[in-house]
mmCIF file of C-alpha atoms and ligand atoms in Angstrom:
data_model
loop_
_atom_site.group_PDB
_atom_site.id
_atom_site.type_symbol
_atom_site.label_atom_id
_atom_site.label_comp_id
_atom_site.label_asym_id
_atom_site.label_seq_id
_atom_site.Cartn_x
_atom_site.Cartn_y
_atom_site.Cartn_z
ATOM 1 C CA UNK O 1271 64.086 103.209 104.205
ATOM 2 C CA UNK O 1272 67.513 102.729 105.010
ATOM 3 C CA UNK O 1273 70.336 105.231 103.729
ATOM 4 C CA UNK O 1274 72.917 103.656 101.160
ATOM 5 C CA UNK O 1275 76.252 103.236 102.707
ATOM 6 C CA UNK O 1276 77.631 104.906 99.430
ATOM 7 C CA UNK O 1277 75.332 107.733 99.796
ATOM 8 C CA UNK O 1278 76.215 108.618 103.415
ATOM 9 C CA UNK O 1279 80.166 108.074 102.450
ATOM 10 C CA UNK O 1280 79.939 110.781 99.487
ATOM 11 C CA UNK O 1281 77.819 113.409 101.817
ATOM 12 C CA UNK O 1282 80.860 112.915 104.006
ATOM 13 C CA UNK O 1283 83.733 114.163 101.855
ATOM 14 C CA UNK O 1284 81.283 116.502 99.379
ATOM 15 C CA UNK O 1285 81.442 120.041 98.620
ATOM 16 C CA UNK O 1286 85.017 120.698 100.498
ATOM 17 C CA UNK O 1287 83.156 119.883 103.816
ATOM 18 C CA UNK O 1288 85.077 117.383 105.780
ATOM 19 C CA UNK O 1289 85.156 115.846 109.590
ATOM 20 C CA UNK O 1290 85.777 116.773 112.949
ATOM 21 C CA UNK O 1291 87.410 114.359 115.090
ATOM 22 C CA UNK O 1292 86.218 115.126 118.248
ATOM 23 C CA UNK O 1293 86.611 111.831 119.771
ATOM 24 C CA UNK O 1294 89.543 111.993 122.455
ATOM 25 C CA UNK O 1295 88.913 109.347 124.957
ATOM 26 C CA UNK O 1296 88.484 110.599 128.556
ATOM 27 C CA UNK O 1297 92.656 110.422 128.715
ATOM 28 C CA UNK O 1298 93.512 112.105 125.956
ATOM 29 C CA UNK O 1299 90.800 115.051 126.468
ATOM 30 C CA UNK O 1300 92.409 115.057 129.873
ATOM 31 C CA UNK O 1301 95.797 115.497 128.312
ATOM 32 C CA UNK O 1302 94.250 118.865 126.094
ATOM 33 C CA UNK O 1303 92.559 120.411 128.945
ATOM 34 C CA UNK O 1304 95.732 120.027 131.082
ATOM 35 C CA UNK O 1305 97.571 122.599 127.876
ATOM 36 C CA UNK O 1306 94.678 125.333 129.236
ATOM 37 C CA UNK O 1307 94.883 124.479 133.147
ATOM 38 C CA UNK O 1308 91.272 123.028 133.083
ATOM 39 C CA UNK O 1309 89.796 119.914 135.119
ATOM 40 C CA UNK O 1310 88.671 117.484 132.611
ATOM 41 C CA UNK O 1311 85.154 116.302 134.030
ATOM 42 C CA UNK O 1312 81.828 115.068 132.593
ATOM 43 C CA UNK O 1313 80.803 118.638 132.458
ATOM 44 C CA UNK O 1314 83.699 120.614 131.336
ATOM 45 C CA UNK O 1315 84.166 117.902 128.174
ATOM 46 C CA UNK O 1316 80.265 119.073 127.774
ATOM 47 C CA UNK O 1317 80.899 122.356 127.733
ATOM 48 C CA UNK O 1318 83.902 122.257 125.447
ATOM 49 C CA UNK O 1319 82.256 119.892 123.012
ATOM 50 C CA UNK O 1320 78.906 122.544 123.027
ATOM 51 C CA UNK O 1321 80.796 125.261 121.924
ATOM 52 C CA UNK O 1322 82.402 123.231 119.206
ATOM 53 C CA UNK O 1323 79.002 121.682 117.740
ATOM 54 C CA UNK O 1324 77.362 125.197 118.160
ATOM 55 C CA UNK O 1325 79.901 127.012 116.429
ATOM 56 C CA UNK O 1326 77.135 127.492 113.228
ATOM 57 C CA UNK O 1327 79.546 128.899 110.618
ATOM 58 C CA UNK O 1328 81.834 125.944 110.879
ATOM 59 C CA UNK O 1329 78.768 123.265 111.500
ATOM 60 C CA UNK O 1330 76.942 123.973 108.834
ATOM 61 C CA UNK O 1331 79.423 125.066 105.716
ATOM 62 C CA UNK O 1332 82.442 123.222 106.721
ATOM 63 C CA UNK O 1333 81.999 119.910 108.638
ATOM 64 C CA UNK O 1334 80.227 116.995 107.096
ATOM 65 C CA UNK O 1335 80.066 114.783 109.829
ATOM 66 C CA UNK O 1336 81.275 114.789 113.752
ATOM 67 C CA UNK O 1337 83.644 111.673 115.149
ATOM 68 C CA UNK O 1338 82.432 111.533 119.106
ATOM 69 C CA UNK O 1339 83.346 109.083 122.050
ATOM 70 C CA UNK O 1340 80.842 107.157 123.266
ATOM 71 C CA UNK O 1341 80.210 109.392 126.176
ATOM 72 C CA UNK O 1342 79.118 112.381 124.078
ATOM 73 C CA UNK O 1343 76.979 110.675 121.424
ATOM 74 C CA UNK O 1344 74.553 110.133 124.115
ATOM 75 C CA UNK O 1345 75.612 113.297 126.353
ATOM 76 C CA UNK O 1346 73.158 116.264 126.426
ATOM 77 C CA UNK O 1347 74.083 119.948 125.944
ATOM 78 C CA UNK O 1348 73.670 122.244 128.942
ATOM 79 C CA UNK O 1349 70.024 122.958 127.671
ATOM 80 C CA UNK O 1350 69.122 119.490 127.582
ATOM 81 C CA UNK O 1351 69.418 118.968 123.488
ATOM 82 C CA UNK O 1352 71.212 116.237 122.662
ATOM 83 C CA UNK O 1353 74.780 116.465 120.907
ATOM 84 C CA UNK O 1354 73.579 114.426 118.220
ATOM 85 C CA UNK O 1355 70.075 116.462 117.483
ATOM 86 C CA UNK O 1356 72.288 119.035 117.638
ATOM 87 C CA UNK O 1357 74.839 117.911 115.137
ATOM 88 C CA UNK O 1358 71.864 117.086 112.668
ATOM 89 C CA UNK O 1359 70.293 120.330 112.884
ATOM 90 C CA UNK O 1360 73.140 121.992 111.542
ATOM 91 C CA UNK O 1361 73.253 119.308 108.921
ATOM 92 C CA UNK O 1362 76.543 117.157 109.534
ATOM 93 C CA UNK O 1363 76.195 113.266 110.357
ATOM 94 C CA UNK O 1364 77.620 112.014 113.734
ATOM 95 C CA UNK O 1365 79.765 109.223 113.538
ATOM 96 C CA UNK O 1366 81.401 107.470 117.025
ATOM 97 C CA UNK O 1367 85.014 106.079 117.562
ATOM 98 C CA UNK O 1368 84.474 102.044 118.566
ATOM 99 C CA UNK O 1369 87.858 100.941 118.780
ATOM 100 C CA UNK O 1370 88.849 100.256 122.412
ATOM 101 C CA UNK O 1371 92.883 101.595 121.853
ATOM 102 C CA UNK O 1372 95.954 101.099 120.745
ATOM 103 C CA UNK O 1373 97.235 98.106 123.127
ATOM 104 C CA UNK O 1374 101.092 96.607 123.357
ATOM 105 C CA UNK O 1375 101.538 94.171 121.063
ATOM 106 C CA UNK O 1376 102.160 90.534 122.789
ATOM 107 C CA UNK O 1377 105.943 89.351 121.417
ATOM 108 C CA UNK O 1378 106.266 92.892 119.596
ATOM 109 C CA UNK O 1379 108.100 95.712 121.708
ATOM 110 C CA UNK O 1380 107.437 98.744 120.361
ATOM 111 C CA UNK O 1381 104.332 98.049 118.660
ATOM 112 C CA UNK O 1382 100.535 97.968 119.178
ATOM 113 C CA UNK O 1383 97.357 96.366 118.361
ATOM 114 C CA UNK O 1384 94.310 97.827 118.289
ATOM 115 C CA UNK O 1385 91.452 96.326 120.619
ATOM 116 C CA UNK O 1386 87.779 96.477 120.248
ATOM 117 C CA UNK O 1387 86.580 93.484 117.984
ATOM 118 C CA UNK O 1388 84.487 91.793 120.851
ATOM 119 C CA UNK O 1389 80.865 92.413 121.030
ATOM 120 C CA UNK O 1390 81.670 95.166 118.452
ATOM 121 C CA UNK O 1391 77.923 93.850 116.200
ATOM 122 C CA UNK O 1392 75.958 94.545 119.533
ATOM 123 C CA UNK O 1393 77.730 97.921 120.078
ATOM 124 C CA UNK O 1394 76.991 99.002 116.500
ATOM 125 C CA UNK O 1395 73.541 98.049 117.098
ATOM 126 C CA UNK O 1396 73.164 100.226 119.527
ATOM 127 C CA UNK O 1397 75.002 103.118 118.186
ATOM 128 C CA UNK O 1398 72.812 103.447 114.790
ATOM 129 C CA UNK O 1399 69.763 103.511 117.565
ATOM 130 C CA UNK O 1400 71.659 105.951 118.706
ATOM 131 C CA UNK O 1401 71.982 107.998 115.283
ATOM 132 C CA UNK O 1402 75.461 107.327 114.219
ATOM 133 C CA UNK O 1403 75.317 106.519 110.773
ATOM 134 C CA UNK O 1404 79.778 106.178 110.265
ATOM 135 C CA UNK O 1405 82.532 104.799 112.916
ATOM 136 C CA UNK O 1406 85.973 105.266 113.220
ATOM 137 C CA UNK O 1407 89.045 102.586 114.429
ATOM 138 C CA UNK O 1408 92.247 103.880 114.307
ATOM 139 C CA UNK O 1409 95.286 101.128 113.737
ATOM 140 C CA UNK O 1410 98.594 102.690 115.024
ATOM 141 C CA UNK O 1411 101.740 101.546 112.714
ATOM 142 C CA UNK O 1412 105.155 102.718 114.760
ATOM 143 C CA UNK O 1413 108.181 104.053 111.710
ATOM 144 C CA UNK O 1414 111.789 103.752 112.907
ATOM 145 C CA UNK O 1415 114.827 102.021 111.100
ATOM 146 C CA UNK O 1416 113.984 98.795 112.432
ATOM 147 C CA UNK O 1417 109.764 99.064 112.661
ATOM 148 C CA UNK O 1418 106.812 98.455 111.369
ATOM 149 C CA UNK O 1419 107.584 94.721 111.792
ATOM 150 C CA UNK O 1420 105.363 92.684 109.470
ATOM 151 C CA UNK O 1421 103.225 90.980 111.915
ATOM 152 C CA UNK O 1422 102.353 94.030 113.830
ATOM 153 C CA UNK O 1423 101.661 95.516 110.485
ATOM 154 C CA UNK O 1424 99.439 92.025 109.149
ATOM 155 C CA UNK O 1425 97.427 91.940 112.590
ATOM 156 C CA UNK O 1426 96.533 96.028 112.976
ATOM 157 C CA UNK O 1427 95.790 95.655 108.809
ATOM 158 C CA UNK O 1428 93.612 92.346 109.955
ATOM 159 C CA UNK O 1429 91.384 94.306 112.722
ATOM 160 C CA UNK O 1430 90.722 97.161 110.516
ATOM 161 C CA UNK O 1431 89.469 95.406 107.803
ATOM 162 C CA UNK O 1432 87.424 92.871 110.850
ATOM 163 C CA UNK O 1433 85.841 96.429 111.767
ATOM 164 C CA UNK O 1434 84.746 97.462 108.427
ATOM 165 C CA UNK O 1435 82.973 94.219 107.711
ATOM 166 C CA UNK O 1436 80.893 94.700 110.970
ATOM 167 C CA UNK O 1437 80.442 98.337 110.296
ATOM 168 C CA UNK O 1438 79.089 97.669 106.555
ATOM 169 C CA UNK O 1439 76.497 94.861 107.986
ATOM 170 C CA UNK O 1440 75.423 97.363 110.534
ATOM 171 C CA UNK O 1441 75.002 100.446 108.208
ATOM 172 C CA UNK O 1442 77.197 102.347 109.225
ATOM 173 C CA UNK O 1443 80.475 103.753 106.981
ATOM 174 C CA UNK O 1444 83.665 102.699 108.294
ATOM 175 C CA UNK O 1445 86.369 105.336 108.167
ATOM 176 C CA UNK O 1446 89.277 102.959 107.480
ATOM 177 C CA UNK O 1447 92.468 104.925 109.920
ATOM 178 C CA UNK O 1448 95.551 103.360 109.588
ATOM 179 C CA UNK O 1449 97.963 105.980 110.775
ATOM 180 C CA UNK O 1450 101.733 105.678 110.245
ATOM 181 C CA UNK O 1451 102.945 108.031 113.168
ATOM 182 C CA UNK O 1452 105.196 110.855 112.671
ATOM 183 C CA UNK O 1453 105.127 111.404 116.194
ATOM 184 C CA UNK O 1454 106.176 108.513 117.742
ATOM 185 C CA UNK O 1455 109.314 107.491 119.063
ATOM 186 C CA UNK O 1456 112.393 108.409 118.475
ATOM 187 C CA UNK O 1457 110.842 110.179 115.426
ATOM 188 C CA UNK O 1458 113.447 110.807 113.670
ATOM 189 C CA UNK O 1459 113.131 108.970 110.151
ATOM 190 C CA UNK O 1460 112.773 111.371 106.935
ATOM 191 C CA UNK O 1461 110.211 111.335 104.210
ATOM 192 C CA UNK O 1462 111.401 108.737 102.398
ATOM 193 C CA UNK O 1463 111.056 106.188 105.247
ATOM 194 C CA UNK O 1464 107.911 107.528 105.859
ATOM 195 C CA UNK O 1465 106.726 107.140 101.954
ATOM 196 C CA UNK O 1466 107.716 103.380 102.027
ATOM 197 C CA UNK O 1467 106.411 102.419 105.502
ATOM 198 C CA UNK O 1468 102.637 104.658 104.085
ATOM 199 C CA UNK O 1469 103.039 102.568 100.979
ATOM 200 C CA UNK O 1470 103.533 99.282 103.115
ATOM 201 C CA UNK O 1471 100.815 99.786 105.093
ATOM 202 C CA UNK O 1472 97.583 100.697 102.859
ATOM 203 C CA UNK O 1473 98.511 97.939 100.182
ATOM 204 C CA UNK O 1474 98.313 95.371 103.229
ATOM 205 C CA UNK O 1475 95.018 97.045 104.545
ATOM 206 C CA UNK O 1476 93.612 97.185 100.964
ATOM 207 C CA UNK O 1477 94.122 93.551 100.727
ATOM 208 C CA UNK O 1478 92.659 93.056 104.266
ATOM 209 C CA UNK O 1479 89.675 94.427 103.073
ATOM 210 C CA UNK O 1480 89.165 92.694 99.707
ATOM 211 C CA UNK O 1481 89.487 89.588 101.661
ATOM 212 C CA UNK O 1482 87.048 90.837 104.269
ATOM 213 C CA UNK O 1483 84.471 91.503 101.357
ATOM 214 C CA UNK O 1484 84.235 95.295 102.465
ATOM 215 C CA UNK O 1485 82.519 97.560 99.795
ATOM 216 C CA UNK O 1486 85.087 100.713 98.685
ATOM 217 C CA UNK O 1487 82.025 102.653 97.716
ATOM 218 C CA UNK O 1488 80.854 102.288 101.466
ATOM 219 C CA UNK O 1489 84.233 103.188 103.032
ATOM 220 C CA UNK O 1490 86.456 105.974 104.182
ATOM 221 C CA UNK O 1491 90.140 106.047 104.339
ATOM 222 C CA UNK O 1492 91.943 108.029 106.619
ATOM 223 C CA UNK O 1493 95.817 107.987 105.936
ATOM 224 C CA UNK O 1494 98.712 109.926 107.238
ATOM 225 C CA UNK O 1495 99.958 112.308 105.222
ATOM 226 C CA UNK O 1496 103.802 111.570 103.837
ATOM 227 C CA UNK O 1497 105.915 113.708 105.662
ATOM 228 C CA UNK O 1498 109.349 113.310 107.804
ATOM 229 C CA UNK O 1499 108.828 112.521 111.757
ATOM 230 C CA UNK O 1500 108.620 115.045 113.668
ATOM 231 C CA UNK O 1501 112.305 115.416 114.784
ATOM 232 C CA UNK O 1502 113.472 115.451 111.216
ATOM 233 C CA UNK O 1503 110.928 117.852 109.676
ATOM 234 C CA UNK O 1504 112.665 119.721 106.341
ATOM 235 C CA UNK O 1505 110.170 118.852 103.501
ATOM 236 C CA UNK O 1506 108.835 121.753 101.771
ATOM 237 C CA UNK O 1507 104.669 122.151 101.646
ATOM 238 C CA UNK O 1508 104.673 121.079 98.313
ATOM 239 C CA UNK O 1509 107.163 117.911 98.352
ATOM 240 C CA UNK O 1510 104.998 116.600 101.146
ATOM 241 C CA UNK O 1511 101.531 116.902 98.550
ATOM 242 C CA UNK O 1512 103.691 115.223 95.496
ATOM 243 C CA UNK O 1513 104.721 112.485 98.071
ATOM 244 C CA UNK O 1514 101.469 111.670 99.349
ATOM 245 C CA UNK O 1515 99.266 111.246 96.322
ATOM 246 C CA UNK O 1516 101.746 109.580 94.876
ATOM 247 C CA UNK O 1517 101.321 107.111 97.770
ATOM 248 C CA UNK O 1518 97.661 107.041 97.518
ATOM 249 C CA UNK O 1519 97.761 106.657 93.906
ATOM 250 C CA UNK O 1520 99.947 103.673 93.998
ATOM 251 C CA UNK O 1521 97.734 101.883 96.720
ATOM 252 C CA UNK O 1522 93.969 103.446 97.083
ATOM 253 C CA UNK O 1523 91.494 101.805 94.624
ATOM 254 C CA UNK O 1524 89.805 104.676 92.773
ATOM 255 C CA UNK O 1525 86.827 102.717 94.385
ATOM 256 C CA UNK O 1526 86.924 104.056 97.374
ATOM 257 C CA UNK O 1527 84.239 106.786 98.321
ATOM 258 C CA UNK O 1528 87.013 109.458 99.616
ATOM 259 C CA UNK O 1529 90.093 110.285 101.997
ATOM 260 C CA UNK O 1530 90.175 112.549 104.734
ATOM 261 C CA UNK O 1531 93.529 112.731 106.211
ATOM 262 C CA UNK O 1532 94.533 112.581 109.966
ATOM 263 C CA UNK O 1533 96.718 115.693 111.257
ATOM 264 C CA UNK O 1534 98.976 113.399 113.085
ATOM 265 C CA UNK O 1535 101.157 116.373 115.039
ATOM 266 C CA UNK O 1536 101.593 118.943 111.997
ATOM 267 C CA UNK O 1537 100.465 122.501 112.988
ATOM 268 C CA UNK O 1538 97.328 124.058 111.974
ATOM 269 C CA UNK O 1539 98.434 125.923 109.152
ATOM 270 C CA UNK O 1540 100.753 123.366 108.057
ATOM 271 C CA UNK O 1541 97.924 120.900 107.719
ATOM 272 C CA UNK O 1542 95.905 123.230 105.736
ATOM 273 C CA UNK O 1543 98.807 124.207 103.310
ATOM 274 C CA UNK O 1544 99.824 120.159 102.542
ATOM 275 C CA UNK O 1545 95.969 119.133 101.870
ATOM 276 C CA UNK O 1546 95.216 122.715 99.832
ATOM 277 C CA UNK O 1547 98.378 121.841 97.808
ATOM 278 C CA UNK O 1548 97.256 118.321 96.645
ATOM 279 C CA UNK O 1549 93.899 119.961 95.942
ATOM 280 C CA UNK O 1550 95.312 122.661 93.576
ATOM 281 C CA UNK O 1551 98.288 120.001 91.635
ATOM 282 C CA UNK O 1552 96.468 117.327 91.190
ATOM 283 C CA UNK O 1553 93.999 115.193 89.319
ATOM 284 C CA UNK O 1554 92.575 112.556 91.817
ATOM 285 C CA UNK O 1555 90.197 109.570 91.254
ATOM 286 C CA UNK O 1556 88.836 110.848 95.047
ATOM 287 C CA UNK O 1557 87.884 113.491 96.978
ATOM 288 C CA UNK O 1558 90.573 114.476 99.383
ATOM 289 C CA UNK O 1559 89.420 116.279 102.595
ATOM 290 C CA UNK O 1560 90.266 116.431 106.316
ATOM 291 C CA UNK O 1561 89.447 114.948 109.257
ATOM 292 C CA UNK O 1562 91.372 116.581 111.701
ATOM 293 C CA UNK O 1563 91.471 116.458 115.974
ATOM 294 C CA UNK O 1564 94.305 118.900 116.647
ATOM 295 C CA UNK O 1565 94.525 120.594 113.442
ATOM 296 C CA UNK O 1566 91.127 121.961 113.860
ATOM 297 C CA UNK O 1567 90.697 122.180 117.501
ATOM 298 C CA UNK O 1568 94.001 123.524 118.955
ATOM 299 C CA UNK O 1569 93.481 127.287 118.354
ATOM 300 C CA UNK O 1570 89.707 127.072 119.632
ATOM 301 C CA UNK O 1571 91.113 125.401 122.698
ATOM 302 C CA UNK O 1572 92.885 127.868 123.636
ATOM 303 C CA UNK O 1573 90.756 130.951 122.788
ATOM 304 C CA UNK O 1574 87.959 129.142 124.956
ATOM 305 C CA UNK O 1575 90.289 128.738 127.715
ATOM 306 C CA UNK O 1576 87.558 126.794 129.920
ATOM 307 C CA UNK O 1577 86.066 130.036 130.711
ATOM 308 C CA UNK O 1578 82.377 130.775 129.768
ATOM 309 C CA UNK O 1579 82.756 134.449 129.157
ATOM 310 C CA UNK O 1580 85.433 132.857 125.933
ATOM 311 C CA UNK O 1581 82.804 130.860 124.386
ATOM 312 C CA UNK O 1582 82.245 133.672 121.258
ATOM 313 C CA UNK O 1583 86.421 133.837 120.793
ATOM 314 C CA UNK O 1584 86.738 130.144 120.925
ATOM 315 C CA UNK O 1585 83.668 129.589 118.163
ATOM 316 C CA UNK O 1586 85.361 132.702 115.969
ATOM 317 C CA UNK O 1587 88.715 130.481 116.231
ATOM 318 C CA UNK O 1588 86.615 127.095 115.141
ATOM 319 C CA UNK O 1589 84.808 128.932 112.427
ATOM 320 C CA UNK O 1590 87.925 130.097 111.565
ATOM 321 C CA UNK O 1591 89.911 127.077 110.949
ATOM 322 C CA UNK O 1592 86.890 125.120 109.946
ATOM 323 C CA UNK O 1593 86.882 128.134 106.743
ATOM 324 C CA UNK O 1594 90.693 127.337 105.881
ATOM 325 C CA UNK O 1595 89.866 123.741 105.426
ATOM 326 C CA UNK O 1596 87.174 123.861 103.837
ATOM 327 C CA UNK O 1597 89.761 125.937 101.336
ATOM 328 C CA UNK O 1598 91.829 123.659 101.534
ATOM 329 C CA UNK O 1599 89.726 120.753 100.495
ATOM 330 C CA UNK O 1600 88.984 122.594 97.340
ATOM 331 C CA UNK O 1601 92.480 123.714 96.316
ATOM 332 C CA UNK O 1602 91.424 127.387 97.100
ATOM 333 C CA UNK O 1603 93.441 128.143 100.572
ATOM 334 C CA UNK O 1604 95.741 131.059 100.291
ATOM 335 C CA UNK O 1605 98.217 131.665 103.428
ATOM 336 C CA UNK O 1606 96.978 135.528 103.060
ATOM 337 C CA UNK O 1607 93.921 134.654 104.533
ATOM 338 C CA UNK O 1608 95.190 133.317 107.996
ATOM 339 C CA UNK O 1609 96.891 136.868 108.275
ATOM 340 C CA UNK O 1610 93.606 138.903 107.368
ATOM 341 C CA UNK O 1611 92.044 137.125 110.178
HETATM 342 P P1 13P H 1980 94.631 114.338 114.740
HETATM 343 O O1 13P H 1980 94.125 115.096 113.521
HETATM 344 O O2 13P H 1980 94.830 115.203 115.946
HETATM 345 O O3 13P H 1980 95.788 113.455 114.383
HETATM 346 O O4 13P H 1980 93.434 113.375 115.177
HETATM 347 C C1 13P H 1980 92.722 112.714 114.207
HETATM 348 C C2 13P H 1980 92.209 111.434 114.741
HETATM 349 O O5 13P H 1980 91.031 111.199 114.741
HETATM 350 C C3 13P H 1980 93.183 110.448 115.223
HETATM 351 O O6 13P H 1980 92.548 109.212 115.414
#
């Protein structure tokens, strides 16, 4: 028998576990192993991504389900288990990134489009065969004084919700990501600018996806959090919580299965404190959790440091962070703890 959609979305954001998105294309993995001095190859991604998925503290307390490029969900640890066997032993679902990227936008400078809509049924064929029971696509929506424009914002909004229908049909859970940068360019624009482009945004995808018939039960949103760009950063850790659910409350059908937010360029701790805070303040029709790249993989990045004889340090930092945000995602995080550690 086939798993519910609904079913698999609630395992997803239950019991403060939340997701690891481990799915940097083979460019942007390139771009983390170049912070450590490392070669990014087929077998040092391997290597990285073992320690990660073995890290059994983190796997199996903390992290729900794993976001992979294609190239890992059907790559093979060093012992010849795969990376998905491996993710289900410890209990968390794997889930695979299937948009193609963020592309320039035709007529729009300064915007993008995300790609990946063609032959996308035949590739989520083959990625349930493959075990993936949720996908990611991630629209990109640039802030500045002049941007989002509205037809970058209608066409990314458009794609997403495109993606979700196909996902749905497939059985798979669509984690919905339409992410308002804060580190884009220049960067500079405050909260408030950030709060009405956020607010913009997921009332145009909601739509997008009432009109694409996608179930709420069987979906996940990932949002940005509301927070100034990164060259204008002055909110305090709780104006940044009040600001966001205040978004999400506004825009997010009580519907929908649960939220795990992107990290988007905050720092670890700083990602922890803003999702702990909304945890502890506030009543919330959803679960609220994480699904962070950076925010959970920096510090075990560079503990590992490519080198085999750091496997044990970089796990302890995974476990580690994993442990805050688990916290976090129940309200409980307290900044003591990153100091007893
Ligand atoms: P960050 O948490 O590093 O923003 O990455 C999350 C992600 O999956 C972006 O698509």
């Amino acid at each position: 028998m086939s798993e519910r959609l609904e079913d698999i979305a609630a395992k997803m954001v239950a019991d403060g576990r939340g997701l690891l998105a481990a799915d940097e294309s083979t460019g942007t993995i390139g771009k983390r192993f170049d912070t450590i001095g490392l070669k990014s190859t087929e077998t040092s991604r391997r290597d990285y991504r073992e320690m990660l998925f073995r890290s059994e503290e983190a796997m199996k307390n903390c992290i729900s389900g794993v976001i992979l490029y294609e190239e890992t969900l059907f790559q093979k640890a060093a012992d010849g288990t795969s990376f998905v066997d491996i993710i289900k032993a410890a209990g968390s679902i794997p889930g695979i990134k299937v948009d193609t990227g963020a592309k320039p936008m035709a007529n729009y400078p300064g915007e993008t489009v995300t790609e990946g809509l063609d032959g996308l049924a035949e590739r989520l064929a083959k990625y349930y065969e493959a075990g993936a029971r949720f996908a990611k696509w991630r629209g990109v929506i640039a802030i500045s004084s002049s941007l989002p424009t509205w037809g970058s914002m209608k066409a990314n909004a458009h794609a997403l919700a495109r993606y979700a229908a196909l996902c749905q049909q497939a059985g798979i859970v669509p984690i919905v990501e339409p992410e308002c940068l804060m580190d884009g360019k220049p960067g500079d624009h405050n909260i408030d600018r950030c709060a009405e482009v956020t607010e913009w945004t997921l009332r145009t995808v909601f739509e997008e996806l009432a009109d694409a018939r996608v179930s709420l039960e069987g979906m996940i949103l990932k949002p940005n959090m509301v927070i100034d760009g990164k060259n204008a950063r002055k909110a305090s850790v709780a104006e940044v919580a009040e600001r966001t659910v205040q978004v999400l409350k506004r825009t997010v059908p009580s519907a929908v299965a649960g939220i795990a937010f992107l990290s988007g360029g905050q720092t670890t701790e700083e990602a922890t404190a803003h999702l702990s805070a909304m945890n502890a303040a506030f009543e919330l029709p959803w679960k609220l959790t994480f699904s962070y790249g950076r925010a959970l993989q920096d510090t075990a990045l560079k503990a590992w440091g490519g080198k085999p004889e750091n496997v044990a340090a970089g796990q302890r930092a995974f476990n580690h962070r994993a442990e805050m945000n688990r916290l976090a995602a129940k309200g409980t995080w307290k900044r003591e703890l990153e100091q007893a550690a």
